[in-house]
C-alpha positions as a printed Julia matrix, in Angstrom:
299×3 Matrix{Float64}:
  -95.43  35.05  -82.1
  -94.56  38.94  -81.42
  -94.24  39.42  -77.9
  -96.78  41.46  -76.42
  -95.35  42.66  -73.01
  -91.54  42.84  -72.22
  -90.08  42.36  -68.76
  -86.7   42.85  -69.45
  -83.44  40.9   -67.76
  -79.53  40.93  -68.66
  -77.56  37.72  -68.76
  -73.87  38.22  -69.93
  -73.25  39.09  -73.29
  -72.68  37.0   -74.47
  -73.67  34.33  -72.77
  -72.11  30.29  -73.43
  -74.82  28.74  -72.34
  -76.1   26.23  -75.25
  -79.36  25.25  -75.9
  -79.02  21.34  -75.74
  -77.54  22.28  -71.88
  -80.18  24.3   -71.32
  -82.9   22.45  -72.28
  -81.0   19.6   -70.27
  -81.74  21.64  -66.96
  -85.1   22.67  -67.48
  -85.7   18.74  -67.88
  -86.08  18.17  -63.87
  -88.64  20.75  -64.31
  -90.87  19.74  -67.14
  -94.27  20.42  -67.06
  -96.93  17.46  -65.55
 -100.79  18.37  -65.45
 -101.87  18.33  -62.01
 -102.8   16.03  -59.48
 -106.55  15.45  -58.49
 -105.33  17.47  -55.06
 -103.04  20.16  -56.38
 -104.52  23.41  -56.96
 -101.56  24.5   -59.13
  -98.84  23.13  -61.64
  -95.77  24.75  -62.99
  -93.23  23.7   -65.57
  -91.57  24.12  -68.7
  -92.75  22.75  -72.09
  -92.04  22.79  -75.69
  -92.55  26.37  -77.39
  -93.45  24.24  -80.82
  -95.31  21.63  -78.9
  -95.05  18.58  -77.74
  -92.2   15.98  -78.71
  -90.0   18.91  -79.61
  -87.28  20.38  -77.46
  -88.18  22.71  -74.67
  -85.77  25.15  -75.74
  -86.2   25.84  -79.4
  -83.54  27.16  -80.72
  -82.69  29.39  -84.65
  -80.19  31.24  -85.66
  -78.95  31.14  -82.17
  -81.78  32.55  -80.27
  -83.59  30.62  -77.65
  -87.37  30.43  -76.91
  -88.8   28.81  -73.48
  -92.12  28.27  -72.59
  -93.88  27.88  -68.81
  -96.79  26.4   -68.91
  -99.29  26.79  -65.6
 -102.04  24.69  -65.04
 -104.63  26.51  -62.22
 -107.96  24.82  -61.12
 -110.47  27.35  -60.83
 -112.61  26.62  -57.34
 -114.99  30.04  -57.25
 -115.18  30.98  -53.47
 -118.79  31.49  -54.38
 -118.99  27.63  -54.27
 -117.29  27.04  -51.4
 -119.49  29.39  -49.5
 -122.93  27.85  -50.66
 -121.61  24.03  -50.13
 -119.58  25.43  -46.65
 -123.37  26.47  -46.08
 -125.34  23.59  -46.66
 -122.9   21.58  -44.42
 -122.99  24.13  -41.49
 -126.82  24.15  -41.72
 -126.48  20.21  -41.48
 -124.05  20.6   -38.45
 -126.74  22.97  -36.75
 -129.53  20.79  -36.62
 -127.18  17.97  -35.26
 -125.91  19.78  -32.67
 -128.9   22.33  -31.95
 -126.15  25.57  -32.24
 -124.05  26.51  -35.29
 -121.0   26.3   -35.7
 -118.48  28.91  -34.78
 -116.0   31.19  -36.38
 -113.25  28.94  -35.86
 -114.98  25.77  -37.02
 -116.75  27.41  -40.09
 -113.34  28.38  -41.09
 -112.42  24.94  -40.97
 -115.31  23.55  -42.61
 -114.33  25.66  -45.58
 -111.0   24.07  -45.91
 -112.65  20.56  -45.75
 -115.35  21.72  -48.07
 -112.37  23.01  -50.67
 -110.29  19.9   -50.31
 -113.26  18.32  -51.13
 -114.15  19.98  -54.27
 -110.3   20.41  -55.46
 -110.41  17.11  -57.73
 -113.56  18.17  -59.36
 -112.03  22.14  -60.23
 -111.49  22.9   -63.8
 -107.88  23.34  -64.29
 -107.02  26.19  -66.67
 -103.39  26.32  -68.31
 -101.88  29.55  -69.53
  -98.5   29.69  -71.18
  -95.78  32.14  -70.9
  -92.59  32.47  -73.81
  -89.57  33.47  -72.74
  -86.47  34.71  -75.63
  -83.15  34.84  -74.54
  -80.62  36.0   -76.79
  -77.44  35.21  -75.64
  -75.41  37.22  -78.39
  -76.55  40.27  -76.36
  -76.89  38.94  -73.34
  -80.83  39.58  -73.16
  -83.91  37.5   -71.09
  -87.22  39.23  -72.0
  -90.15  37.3   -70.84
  -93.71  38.25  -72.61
  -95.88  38.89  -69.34
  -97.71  41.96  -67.97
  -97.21  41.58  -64.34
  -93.84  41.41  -62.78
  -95.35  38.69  -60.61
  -96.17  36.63  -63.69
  -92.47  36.98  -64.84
  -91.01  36.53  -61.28
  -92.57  33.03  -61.34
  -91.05  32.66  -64.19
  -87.67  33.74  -63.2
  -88.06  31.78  -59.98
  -88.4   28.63  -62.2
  -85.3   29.64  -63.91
  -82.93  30.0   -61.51
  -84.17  26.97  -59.72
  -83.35  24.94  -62.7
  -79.8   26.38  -63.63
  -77.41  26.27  -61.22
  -75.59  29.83  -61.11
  -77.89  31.25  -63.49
  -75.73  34.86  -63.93
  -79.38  36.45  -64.21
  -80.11  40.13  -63.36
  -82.59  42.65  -63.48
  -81.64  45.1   -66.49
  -80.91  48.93  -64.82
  -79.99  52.2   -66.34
  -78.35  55.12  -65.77
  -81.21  57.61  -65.46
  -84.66  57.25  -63.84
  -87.62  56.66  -66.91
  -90.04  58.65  -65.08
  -87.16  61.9   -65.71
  -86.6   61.13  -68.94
  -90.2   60.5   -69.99
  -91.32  63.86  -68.31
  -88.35  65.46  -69.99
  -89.12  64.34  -73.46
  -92.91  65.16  -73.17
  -91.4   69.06  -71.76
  -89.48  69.3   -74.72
  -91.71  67.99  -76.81
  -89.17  66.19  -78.77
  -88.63  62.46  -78.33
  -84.88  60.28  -78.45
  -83.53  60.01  -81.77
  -85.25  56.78  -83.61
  -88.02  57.4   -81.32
  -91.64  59.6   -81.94
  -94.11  60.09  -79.1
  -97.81  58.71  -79.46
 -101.19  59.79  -78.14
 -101.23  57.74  -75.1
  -99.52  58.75  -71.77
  -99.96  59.17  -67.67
  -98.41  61.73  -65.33
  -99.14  61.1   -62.23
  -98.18  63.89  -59.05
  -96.02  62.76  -56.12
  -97.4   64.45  -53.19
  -99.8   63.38  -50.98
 -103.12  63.5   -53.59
 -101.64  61.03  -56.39
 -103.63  62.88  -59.0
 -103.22  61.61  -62.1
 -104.31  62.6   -65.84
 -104.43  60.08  -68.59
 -104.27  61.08  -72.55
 -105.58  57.61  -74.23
 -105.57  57.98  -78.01
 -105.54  61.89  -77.68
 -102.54  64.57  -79.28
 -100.21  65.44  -76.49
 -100.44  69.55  -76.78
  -97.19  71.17  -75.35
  -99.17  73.39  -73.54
 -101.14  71.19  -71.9
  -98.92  68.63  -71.31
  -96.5   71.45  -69.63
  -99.08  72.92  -67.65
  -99.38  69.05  -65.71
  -95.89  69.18  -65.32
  -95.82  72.67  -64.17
  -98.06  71.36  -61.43
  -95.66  68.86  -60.13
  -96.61  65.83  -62.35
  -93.99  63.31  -63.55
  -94.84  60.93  -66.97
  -95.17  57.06  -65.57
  -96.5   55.43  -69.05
  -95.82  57.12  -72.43
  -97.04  55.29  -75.53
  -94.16  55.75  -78.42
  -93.12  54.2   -82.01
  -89.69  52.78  -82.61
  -88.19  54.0   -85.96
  -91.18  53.93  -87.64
  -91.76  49.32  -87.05
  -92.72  48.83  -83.73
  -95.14  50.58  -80.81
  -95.29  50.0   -77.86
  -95.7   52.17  -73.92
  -92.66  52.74  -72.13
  -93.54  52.1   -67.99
  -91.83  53.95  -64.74
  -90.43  50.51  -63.89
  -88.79  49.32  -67.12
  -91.75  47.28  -68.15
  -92.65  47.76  -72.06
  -96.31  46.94  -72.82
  -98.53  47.07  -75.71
  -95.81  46.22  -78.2
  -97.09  46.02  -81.76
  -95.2   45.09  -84.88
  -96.5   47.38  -87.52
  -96.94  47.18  -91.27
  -93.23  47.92  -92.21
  -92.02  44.8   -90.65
  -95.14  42.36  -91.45
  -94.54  43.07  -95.14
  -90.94  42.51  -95.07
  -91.14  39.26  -94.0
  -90.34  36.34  -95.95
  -93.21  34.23  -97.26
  -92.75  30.59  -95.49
  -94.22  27.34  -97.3
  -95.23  25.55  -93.73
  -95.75  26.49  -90.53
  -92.49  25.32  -88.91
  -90.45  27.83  -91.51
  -93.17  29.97  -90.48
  -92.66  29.71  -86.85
  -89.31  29.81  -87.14
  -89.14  33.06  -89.68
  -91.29  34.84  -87.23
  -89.2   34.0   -84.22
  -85.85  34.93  -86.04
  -87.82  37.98  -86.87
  -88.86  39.33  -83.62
  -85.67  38.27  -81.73
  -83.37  40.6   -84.52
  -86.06  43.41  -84.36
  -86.61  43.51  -80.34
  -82.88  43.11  -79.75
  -82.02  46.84  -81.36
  -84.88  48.16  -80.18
  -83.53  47.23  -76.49
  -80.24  49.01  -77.15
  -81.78  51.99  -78.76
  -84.13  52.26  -75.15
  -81.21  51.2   -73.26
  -79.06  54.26  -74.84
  -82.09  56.71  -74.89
  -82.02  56.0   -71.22
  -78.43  57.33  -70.39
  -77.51  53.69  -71.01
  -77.02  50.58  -68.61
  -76.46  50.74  -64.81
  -72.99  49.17  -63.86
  -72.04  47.71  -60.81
């Protein structure tokens, strides 16, 4: 249930939005597996499953879910059928075919093969916590989350959605805490971390499971490199790497939190626990980021 990845938006705080509504407008937008001729298929569906509401909502948290269906159609097949046809077309003919009609025959050849592709779905949550006015979804990629934002706002009207800002540049404060050596209160610095220069060469050096030494570390910096990923721990419950662009990947619950929480006696009070769980323990790590950042960007 943890999130793994965070792509972090703002929505007011809080926000009135209620989850019956909600789920009301993602409705027009429900998920469908695809046609025999689509090549993709987007849409919401139930976080618990199907026949259960497609926002989920406990203790006043919410939790979406896209689901995207993708048939996989290896180019590498295309080619070698693309091929067979043009070598078909040749001996008609007595000349092959040219650039412009082998491009074509490609298309056909795809069009062709589209309702036999295997369609793969893959599944991305999204928690909104309208106490605090926060929309994290759990992907890696922006472009994974801007589909899913796209989605969104297509499916409530006037969605007050925006991209969360702060006062002071990450890649400044990273570099500064790794210079001092000494991390934002709540926070401790890990092994993992990338500075990358700014000139022309892009040189970059990468510590991956390796003690940051002052000196070191320093020296880089010295040379004109900036910290764009720095791997840190959260008061001691959560990990996670802090990115130049706000992204927060790698997040890991550790041991303190797994062994606080409460034992459930079936797996809804167990999805449900877990849920309520992450939502209270990623919401205060957000401010404490947020503030450790010179706090948020207005206007």
């Amino acid at each position: 249930m943890f999130f793994k990845n965070l792509q972090v938006y703002r929505l007011p705080a809080p926000w009135a939005m209620t989850a019956e509504s909600l789920a009301s407008s993602l409705a027009s937008h429900a998920f469908a597996p695809a046609s025999s001729n689509e090549l993709l298929r987007q849409g919401w569906a139930a976080p618990r499953g199907d026949g259960t509401p497609l926002v989920h909502a406990v203790n006043g948290q919410f939790l979406m879910q896209l689901a995207t269906e993708k048939k996989v159609l290896p180019a590498k097949v295309i080619n070698q059928v693309a091929k067979a046809k043009a070598a078909e077309l040749e001996e008609q003919q007595g000349f092959p075919p040219g650039k412009k009609a082998m491009k074509e025959l490609k298309e056909r050849v795809a069009d062709e093969l589209l309702p036999r592709a295997f369609p793969i779905r893959s599944d991305t949550r999204v928690w909104i916590d309208p106490v605090n006015g926060w929309l994290v979804v759990d992907a890696a990629s922006p472009a994974k989350a801007d589909d899913v934002v796209k989605l969104l706002l297509k499916a409530v009207d006037r969605m007050p959605l925006e991209s969360l800002r702060v006062q002071r540049s990450p890649v400044a404060v990273m570099t500064g805490w790794l210079e001092a050596d000494e991390a934002p209160y709540g926070f401790t610095i890990d092994q993992d971390a990338e500075l990358r220069a700014t000139g022309e060469s892009r040189a970059a050096v990468r510590y991956v499971r390796h003690t940051l030494e002052p000196g070191d570390v320093g020296a880089h910096i010295a040379a004109g490199k900036q910290c764009t990923r720095l791997a840190m721990t959260w008061n001691d419950r959560i990990s996670l790497v802090l990115t130049e662009s706000l992204a927060i990947k790698g997040v890991k619950p550790l041991d303190v939190i797994k062994e606080g929480n409460n034992v459930a006696h079936n797996d809804v009070e167990r999805f449900d626990n877990d849920f309520v769980l992450m939502a209270g323990e990623l919401a205060k790590l957000l401010a404490d980021l947020v503030e450790a950042l010179g706090g948020e960007a207005r206007g």
